[in-house]
Coordinates of C-alpha atoms (C1' of nucleotides) in Angstrom, one line a residue:
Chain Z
X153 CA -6.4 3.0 -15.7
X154 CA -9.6 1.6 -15.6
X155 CA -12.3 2.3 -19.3
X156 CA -15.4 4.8 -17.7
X157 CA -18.5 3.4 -18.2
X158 CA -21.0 5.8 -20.2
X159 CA -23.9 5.9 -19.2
X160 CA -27.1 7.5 -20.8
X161 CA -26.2 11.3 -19.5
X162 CA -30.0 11.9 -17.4
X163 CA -30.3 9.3 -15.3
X164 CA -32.4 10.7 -12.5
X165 CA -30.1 8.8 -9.9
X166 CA -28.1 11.5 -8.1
X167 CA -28.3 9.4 -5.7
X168 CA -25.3 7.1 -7.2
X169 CA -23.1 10.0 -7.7
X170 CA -20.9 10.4 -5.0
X171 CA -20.2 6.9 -4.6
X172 CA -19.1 6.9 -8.4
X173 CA -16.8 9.9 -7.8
X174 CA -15.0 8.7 -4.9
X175 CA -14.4 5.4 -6.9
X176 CA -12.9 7.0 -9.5
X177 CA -11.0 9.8 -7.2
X178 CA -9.2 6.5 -5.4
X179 CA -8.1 5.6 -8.7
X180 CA -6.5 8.8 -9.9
X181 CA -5.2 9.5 -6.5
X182 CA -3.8 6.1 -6.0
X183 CA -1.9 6.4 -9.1
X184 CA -1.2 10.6 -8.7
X185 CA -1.4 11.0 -5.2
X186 CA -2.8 14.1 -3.9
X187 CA -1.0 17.1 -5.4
X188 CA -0.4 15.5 -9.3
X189 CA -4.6 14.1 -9.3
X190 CA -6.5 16.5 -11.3
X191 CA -9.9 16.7 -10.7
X192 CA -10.8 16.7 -14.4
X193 CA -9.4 13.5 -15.0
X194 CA -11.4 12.0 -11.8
X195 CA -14.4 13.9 -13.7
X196 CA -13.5 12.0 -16.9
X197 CA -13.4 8.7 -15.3
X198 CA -16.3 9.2 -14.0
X199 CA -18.3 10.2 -17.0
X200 CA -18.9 13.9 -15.4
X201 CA -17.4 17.0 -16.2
X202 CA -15.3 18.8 -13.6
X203 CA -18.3 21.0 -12.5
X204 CA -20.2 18.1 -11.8
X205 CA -18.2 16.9 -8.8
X206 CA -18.5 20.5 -7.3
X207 CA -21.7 19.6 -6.5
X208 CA -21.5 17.2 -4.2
X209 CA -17.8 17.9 -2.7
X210 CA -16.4 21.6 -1.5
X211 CA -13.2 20.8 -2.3
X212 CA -10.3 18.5 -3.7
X213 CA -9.4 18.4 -0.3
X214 CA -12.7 17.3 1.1
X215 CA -13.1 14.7 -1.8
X216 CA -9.7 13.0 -1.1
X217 CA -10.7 13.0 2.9
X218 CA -13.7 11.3 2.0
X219 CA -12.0 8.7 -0.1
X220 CA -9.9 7.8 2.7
X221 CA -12.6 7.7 5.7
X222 CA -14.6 5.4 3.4
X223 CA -11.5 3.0 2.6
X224 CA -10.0 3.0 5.8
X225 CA -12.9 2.8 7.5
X226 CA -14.2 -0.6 5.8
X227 CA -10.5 -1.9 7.2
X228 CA -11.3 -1.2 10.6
X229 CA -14.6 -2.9 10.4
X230 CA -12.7 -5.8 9.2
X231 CA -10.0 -5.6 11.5
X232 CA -12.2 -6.0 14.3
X233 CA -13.4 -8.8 13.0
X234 CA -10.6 -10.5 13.3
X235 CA -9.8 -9.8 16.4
X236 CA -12.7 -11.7 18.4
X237 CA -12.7 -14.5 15.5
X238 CA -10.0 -16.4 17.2
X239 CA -8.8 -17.3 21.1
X240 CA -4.9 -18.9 19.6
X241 CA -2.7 -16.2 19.0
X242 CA -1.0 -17.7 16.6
X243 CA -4.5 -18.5 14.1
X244 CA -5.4 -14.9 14.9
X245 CA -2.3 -13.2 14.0
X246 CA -2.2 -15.6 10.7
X247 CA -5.7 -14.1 9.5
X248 CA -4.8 -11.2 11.0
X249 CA -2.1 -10.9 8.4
X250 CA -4.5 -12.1 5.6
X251 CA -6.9 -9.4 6.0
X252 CA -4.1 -6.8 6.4
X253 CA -2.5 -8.1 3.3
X254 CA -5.6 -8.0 1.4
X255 CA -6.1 -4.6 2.6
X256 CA -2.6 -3.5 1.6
X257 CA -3.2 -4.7 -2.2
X258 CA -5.9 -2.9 -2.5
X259 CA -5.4 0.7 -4.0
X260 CA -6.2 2.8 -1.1
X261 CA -3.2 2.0 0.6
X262 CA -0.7 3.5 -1.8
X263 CA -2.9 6.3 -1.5
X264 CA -3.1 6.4 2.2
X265 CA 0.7 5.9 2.0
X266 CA 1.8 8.8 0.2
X267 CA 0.0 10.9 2.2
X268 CA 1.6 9.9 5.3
X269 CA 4.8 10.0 3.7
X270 CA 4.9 13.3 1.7
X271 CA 1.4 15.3 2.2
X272 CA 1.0 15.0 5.9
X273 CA 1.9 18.2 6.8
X274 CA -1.2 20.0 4.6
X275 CA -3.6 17.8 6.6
X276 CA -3.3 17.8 10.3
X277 CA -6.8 16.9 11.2
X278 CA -6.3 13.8 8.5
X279 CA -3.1 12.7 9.7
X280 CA -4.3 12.9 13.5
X281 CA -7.4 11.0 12.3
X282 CA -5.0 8.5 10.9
X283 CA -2.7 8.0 13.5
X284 CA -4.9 7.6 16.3
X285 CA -7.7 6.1 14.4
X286 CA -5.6 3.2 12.4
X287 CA -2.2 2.7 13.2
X288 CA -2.5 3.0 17.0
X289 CA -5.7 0.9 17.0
X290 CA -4.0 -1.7 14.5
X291 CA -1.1 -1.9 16.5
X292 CA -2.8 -2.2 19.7
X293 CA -4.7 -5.2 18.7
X294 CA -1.8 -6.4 17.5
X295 CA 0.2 -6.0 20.6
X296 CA -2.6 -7.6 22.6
X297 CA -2.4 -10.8 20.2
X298 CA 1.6 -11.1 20.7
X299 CA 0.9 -10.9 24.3
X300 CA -1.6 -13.6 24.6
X301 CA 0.9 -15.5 22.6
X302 CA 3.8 -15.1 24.8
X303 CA 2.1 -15.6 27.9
X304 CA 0.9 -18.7 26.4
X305 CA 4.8 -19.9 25.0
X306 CA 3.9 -19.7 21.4
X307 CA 6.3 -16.9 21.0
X308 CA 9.3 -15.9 22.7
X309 CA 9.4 -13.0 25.0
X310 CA 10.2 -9.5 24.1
X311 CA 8.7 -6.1 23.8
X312 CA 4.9 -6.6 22.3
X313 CA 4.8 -2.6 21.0
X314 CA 8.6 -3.6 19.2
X315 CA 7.0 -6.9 17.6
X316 CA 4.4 -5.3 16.5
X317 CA 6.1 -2.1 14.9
X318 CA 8.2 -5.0 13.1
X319 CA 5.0 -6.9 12.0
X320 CA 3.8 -3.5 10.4
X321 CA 7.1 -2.7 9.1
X322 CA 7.4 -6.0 7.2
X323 CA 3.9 -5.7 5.5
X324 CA 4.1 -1.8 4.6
X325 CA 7.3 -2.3 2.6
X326 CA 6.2 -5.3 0.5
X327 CA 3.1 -3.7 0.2
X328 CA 4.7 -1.1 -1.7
X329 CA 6.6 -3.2 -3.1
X330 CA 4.3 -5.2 -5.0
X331 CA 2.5 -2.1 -5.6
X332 CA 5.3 -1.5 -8.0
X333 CA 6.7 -4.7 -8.8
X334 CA 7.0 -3.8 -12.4
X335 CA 9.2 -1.3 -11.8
X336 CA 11.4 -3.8 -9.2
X337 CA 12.3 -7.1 -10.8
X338 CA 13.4 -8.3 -7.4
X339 CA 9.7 -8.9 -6.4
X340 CA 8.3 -8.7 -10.1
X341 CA 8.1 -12.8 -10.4
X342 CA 7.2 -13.3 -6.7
X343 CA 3.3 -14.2 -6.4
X344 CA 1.5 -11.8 -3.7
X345 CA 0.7 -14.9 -1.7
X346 CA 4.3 -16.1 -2.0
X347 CA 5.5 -12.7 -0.7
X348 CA 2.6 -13.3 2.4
X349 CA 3.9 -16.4 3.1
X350 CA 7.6 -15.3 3.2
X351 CA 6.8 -12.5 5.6
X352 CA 4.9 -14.4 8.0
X353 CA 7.0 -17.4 7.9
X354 CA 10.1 -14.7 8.8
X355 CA 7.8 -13.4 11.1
X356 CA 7.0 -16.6 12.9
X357 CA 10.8 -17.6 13.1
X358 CA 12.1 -14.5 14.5
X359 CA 9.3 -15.1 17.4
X360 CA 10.1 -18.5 18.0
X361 CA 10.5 -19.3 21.4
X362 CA 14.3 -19.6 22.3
X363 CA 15.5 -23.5 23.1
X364 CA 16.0 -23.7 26.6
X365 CA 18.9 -25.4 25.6
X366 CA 20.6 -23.5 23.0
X367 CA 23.8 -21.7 23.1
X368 CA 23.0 -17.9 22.1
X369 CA 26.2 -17.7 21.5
X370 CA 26.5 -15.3 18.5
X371 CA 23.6 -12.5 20.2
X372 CA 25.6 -10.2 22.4
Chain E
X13 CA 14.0 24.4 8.0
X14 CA 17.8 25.9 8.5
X15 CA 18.5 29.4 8.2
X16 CA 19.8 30.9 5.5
X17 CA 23.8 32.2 5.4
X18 CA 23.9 35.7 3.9
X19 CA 27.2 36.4 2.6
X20 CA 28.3 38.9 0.9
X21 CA 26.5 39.5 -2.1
X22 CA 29.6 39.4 -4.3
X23 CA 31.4 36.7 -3.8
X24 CA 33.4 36.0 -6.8
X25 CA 33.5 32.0 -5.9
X26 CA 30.9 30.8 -8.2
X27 CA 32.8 27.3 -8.1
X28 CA 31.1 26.6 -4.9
X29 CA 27.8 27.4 -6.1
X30 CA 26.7 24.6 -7.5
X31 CA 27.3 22.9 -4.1
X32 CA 25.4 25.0 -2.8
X33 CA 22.4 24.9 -4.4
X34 CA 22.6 20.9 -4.3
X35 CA 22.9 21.4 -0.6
X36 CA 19.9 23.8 -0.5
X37 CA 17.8 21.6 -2.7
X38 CA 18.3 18.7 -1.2
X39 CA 17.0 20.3 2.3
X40 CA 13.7 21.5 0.2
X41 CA 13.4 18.6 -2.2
X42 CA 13.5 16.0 1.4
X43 CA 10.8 18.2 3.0
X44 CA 8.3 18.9 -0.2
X45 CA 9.1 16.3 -2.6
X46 CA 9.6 17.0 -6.4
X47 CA 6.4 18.8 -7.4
X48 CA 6.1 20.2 -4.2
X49 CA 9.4 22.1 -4.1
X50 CA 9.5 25.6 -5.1
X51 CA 12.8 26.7 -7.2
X52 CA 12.1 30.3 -5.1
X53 CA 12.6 28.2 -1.7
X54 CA 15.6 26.1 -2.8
X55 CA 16.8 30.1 -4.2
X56 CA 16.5 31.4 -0.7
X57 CA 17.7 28.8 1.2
X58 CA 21.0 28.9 -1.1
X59 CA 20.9 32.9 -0.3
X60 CA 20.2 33.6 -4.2
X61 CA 17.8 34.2 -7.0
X62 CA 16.0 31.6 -8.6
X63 CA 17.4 33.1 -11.7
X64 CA 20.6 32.2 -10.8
X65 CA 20.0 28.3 -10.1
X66 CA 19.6 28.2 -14.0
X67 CA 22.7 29.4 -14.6
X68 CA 24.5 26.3 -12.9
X69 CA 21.5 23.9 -13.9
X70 CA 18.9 23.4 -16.8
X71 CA 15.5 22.4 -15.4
X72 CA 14.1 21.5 -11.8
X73 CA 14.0 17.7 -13.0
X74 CA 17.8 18.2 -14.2
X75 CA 18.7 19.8 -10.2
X76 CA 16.8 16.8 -8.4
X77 CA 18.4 14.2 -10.5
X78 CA 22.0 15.7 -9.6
X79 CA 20.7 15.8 -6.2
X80 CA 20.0 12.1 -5.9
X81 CA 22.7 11.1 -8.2
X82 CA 25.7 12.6 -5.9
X83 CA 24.1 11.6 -2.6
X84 CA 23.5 8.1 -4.1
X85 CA 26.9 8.0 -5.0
X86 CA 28.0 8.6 -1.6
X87 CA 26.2 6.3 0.2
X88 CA 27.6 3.7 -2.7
X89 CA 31.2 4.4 -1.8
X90 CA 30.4 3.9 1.6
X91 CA 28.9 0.7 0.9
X92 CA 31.6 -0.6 -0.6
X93 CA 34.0 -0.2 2.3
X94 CA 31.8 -2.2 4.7
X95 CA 31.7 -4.8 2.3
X96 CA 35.5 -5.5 2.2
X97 CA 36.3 -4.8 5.9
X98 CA 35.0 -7.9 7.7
X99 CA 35.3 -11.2 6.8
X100 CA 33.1 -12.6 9.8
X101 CA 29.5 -11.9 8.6
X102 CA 27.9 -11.5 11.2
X103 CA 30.1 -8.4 12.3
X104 CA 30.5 -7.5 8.4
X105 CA 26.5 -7.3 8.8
X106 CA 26.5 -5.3 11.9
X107 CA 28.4 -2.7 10.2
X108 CA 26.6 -3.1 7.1
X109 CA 23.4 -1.8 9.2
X110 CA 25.3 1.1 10.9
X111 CA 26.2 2.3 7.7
X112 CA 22.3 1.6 6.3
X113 CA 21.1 3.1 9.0
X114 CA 23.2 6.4 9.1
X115 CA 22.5 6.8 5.4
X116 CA 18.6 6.3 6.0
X117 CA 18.4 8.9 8.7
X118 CA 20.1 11.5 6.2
X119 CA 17.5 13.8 4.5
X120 CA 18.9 12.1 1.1
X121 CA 16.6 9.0 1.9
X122 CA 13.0 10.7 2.7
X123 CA 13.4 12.4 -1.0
X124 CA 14.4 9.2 -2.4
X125 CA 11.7 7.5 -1.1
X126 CA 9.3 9.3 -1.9
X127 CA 10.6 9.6 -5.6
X128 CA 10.6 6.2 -5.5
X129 CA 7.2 5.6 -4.4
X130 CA 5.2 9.1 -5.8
X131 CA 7.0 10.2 -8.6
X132 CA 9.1 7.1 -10.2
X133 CA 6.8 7.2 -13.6
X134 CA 8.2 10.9 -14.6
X135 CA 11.7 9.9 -14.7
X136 CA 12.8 6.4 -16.1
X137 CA 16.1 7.3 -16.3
X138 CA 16.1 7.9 -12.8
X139 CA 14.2 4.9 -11.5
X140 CA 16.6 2.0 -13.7
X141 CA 19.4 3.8 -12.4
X142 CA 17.9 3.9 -8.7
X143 CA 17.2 -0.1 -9.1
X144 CA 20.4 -1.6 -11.2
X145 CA 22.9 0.9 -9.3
X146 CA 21.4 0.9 -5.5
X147 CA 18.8 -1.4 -5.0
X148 CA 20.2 -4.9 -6.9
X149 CA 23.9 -3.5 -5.8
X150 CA 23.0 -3.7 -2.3
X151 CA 20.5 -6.5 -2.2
X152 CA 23.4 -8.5 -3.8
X153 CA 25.4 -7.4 -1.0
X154 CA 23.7 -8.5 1.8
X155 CA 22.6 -11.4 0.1
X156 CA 26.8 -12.4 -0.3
X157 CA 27.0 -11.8 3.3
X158 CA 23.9 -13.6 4.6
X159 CA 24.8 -16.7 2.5
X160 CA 28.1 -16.6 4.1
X161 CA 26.8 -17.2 7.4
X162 CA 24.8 -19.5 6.6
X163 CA 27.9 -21.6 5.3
X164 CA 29.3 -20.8 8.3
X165 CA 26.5 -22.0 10.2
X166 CA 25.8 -18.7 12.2
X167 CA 22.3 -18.3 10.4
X168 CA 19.5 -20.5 9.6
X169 CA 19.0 -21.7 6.3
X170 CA 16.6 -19.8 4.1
X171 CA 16.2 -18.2 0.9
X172 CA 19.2 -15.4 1.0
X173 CA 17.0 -13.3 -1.6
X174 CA 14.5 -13.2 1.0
X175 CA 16.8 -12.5 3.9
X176 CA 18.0 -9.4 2.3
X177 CA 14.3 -8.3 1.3
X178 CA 13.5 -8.5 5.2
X179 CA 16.4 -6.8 6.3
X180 CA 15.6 -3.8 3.9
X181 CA 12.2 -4.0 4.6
X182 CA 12.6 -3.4 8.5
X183 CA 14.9 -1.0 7.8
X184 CA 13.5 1.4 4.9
X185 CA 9.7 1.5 7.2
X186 CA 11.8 2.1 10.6
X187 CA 14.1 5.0 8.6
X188 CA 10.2 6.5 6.9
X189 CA 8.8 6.4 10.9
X190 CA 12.2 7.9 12.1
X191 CA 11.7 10.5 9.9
X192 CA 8.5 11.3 11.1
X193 CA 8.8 10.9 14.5
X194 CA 6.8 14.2 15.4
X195 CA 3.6 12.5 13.6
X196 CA 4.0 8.8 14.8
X197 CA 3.9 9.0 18.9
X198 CA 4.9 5.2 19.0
X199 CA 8.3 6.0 17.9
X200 CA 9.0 9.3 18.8
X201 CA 10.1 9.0 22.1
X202 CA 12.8 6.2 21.1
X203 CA 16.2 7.3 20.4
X204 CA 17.7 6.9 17.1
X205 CA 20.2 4.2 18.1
X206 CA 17.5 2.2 20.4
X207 CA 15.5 1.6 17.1
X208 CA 18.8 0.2 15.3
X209 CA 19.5 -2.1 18.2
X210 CA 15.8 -3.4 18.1
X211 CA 15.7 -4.3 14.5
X212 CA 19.1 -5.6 14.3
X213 CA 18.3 -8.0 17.8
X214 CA 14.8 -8.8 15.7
X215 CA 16.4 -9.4 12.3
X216 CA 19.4 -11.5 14.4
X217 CA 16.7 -13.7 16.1
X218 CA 14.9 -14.1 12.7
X219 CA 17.7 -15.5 11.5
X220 CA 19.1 -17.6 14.8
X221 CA 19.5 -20.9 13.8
X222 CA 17.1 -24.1 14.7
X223 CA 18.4 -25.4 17.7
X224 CA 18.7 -29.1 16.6
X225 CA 16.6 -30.7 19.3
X226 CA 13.8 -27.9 19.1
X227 CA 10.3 -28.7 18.5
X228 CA 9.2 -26.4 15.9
X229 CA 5.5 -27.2 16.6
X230 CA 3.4 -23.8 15.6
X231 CA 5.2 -24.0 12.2
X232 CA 3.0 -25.6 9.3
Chain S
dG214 C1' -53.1 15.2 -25.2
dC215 C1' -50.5 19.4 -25.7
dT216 C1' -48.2 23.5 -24.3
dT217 C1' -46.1 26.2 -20.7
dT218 C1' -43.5 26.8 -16.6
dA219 C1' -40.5 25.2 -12.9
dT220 C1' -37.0 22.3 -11.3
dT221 C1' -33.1 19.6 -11.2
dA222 C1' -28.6 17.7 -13.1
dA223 C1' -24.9 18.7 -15.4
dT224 C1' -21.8 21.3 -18.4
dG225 C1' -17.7 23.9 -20.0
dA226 C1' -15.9 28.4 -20.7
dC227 C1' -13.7 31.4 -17.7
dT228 C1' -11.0 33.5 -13.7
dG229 C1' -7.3 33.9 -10.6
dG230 C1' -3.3 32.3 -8.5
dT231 C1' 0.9 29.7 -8.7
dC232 C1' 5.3 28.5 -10.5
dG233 C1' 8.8 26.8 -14.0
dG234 C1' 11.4 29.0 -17.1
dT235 C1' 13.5 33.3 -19.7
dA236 C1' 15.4 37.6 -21.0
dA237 C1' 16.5 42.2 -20.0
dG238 C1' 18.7 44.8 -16.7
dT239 C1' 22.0 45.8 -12.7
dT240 C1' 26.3 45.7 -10.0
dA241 C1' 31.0 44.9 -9.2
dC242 C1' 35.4 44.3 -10.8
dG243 C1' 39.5 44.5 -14.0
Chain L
dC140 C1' 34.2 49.7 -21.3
dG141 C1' 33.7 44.8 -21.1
dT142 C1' 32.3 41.0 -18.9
dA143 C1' 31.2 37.8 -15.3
dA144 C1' 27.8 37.1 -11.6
dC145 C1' 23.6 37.8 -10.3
dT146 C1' 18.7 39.9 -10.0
dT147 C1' 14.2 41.4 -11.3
dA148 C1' 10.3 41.5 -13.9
dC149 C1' 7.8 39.0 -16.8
dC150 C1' 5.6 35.2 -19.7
dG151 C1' 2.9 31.2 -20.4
dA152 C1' 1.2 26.8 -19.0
dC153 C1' -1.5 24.6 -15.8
dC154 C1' -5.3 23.8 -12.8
dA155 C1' -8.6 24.5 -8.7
dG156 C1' -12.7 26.4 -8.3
dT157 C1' -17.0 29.4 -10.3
dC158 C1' -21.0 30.4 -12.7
dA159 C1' -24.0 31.5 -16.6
dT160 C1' -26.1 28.4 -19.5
dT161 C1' -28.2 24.1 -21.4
dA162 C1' -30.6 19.8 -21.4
dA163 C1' -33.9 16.6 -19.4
dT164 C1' -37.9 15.9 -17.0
dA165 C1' -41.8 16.8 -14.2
dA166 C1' -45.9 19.5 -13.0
dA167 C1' -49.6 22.6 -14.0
dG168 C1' -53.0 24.6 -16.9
dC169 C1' -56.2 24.1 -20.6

DNA sequence: GCTTTATTAATGACTGGTCGGTAAGTTACG
DNA sequence: CGTAACTTACCGACCAGTCATTAATAAAGC
């Protein structure tokens, strides 16, 4: 965890407040998750007391909401980026996979993570919000890169929604993985752009075009 | 969440209670997680008093690590069978992910997962045993068999280690989703053995070997 | 300038509810 | 009765959320 940085206590610059809370929320949620946080120890991060945060959020609830929007929604902006950047497929699913990999590493995504897998069912509007709003839009653009690329050859042809849950599944479990690499010695020595590489280059192969002249024998 | 079995109050059988209350607890620790899970739900479910659970075991932490440890323990032994039955890989694989993938859609695995992802850092003792006794055990597994058939010329070369990571990885994200599938739309409407099929056929091709003449021309 | 008053930012002691854990009590059976 | 099997009522720790209070500053009056 992160030292707080004290500042003089009347600083006239309310302004700055909620910005500073929901940096320091991430953190403690990112390491807690949602249930475990407590909203004193976001306070003492911040170098506020509990009461302090009270004034500018309702509720825990609210507060880890708002974290979430703000993260997730500087990854969309990115993401779009990325999509008109590039025409080939195959450059545009490559920085594709940059910018989701940088987005993974960051520590909103075990956040966001745990509360898909384990608090979901307290947040319907959130998980909704999240579905719709980043794995169906992400997976979308994703599918509509595969497709350019198997239309033009680059990749073989198969089920672009099935590629693409593949793609995702791939990055969310090293993700986590490296999120906890000292806990896993498998991946502990493995640099994060080692562990990019590896996925995409697995990625790439198993979307290879098949030689027209190879025996498939082994694939029933 | 399954109905409770009222007996008899008065059973006079208290050697099957401790089952019993693993079986309940296992149902509530899957759906809430560890702090989530309420002794006085796991009571009910078993058709008892929450007094009663600590007559058969000594804390919550001490119930959920009895939990894991026997359904773990399980899924080992079953391991170990597929492991000896085939010599050809690739069928010794096949059954390897039937077996993975029965175990994964068990409610053993969401409570697993999430321990090891939310709640690893409270129990130590848990997680070394969780990586040396499951993890490493079955990586090492896979990894024998991959290498095998690579020998054998029925896979591509590549890092074995890495191999196995991927096959995990598709696996442990498509189990997660599976159990899910009321949230996540995209896979809710595929059957359970459709999504094995797809990620073996996609882990299969990852692994199809070069055909010799091939141009691999996209690959840097 | 100096004092008084108003306003704003922030605090931390307190409340109420929840739940793990315990101990006294209850029921059935030999 | 005695004892095994189980229940019920309770305790205490913990923590989200509240609110009376304090500290800093600004504005107004002289």
């Amino acid at each position: 965890m992160s030292e707080t940085i004290v500042e003089p206590r009347w600083r006239r610059i309310p302004e700055e407040r909620p910005r500073q809370i929901l940096e320091a929320a991430l953190e403690v949620f990112a390491e807690r998750g949602l249930a475990a946080a407590r909203l004193e120890d976001i306070a003492k991060l911040a170098g506020l007391s509990k009461g302090t945060i009270y004034l500018y959020f309702a509720t825990k609830e609210d507060l880890f909401r708002e974290v979430i929007r703000t993260s997730v929604v500087a990854f969309i902006a990115r993401a779009e980026a990325f999509f008109e950047a590039e025409p080939d497929p195959v450059h545009s699913l490559t920085a594709w996979m940059e910018g989701y990999w940088g987005w993974l590493r960051s520590p909103v995504f075990p956040a966001m993570h745990r509360l898909v897998n384990t608090e979901l069912r307290s947040f319907p509007d959130l998980a909704s919000f999240y579905t719709t709003e980043v794995i169906e839009r992400a997976q979308r653009l994703v599918r509509e890169m595969l497709e350019r690329g198997m239309d033009a050859g680059q990749f073989r042809r198969m089920d672009p929604q099935v590629a693409a849950r593949m793609l995702s599944s791939l990055f969310v479990t090293h993700a986590m993985w490296y999120h906890q690499r000292d806990c896993f010695k498998a991946i502990k020595d493995v640099g994060d752009d080692v562990l990019l590489a590896q996925i995409r280059e697995f990625f790439f192969n198993a979307m290879r075009p098949e030689a027209p002249n190879a025996p498939n024998s082994r694939l029933k």
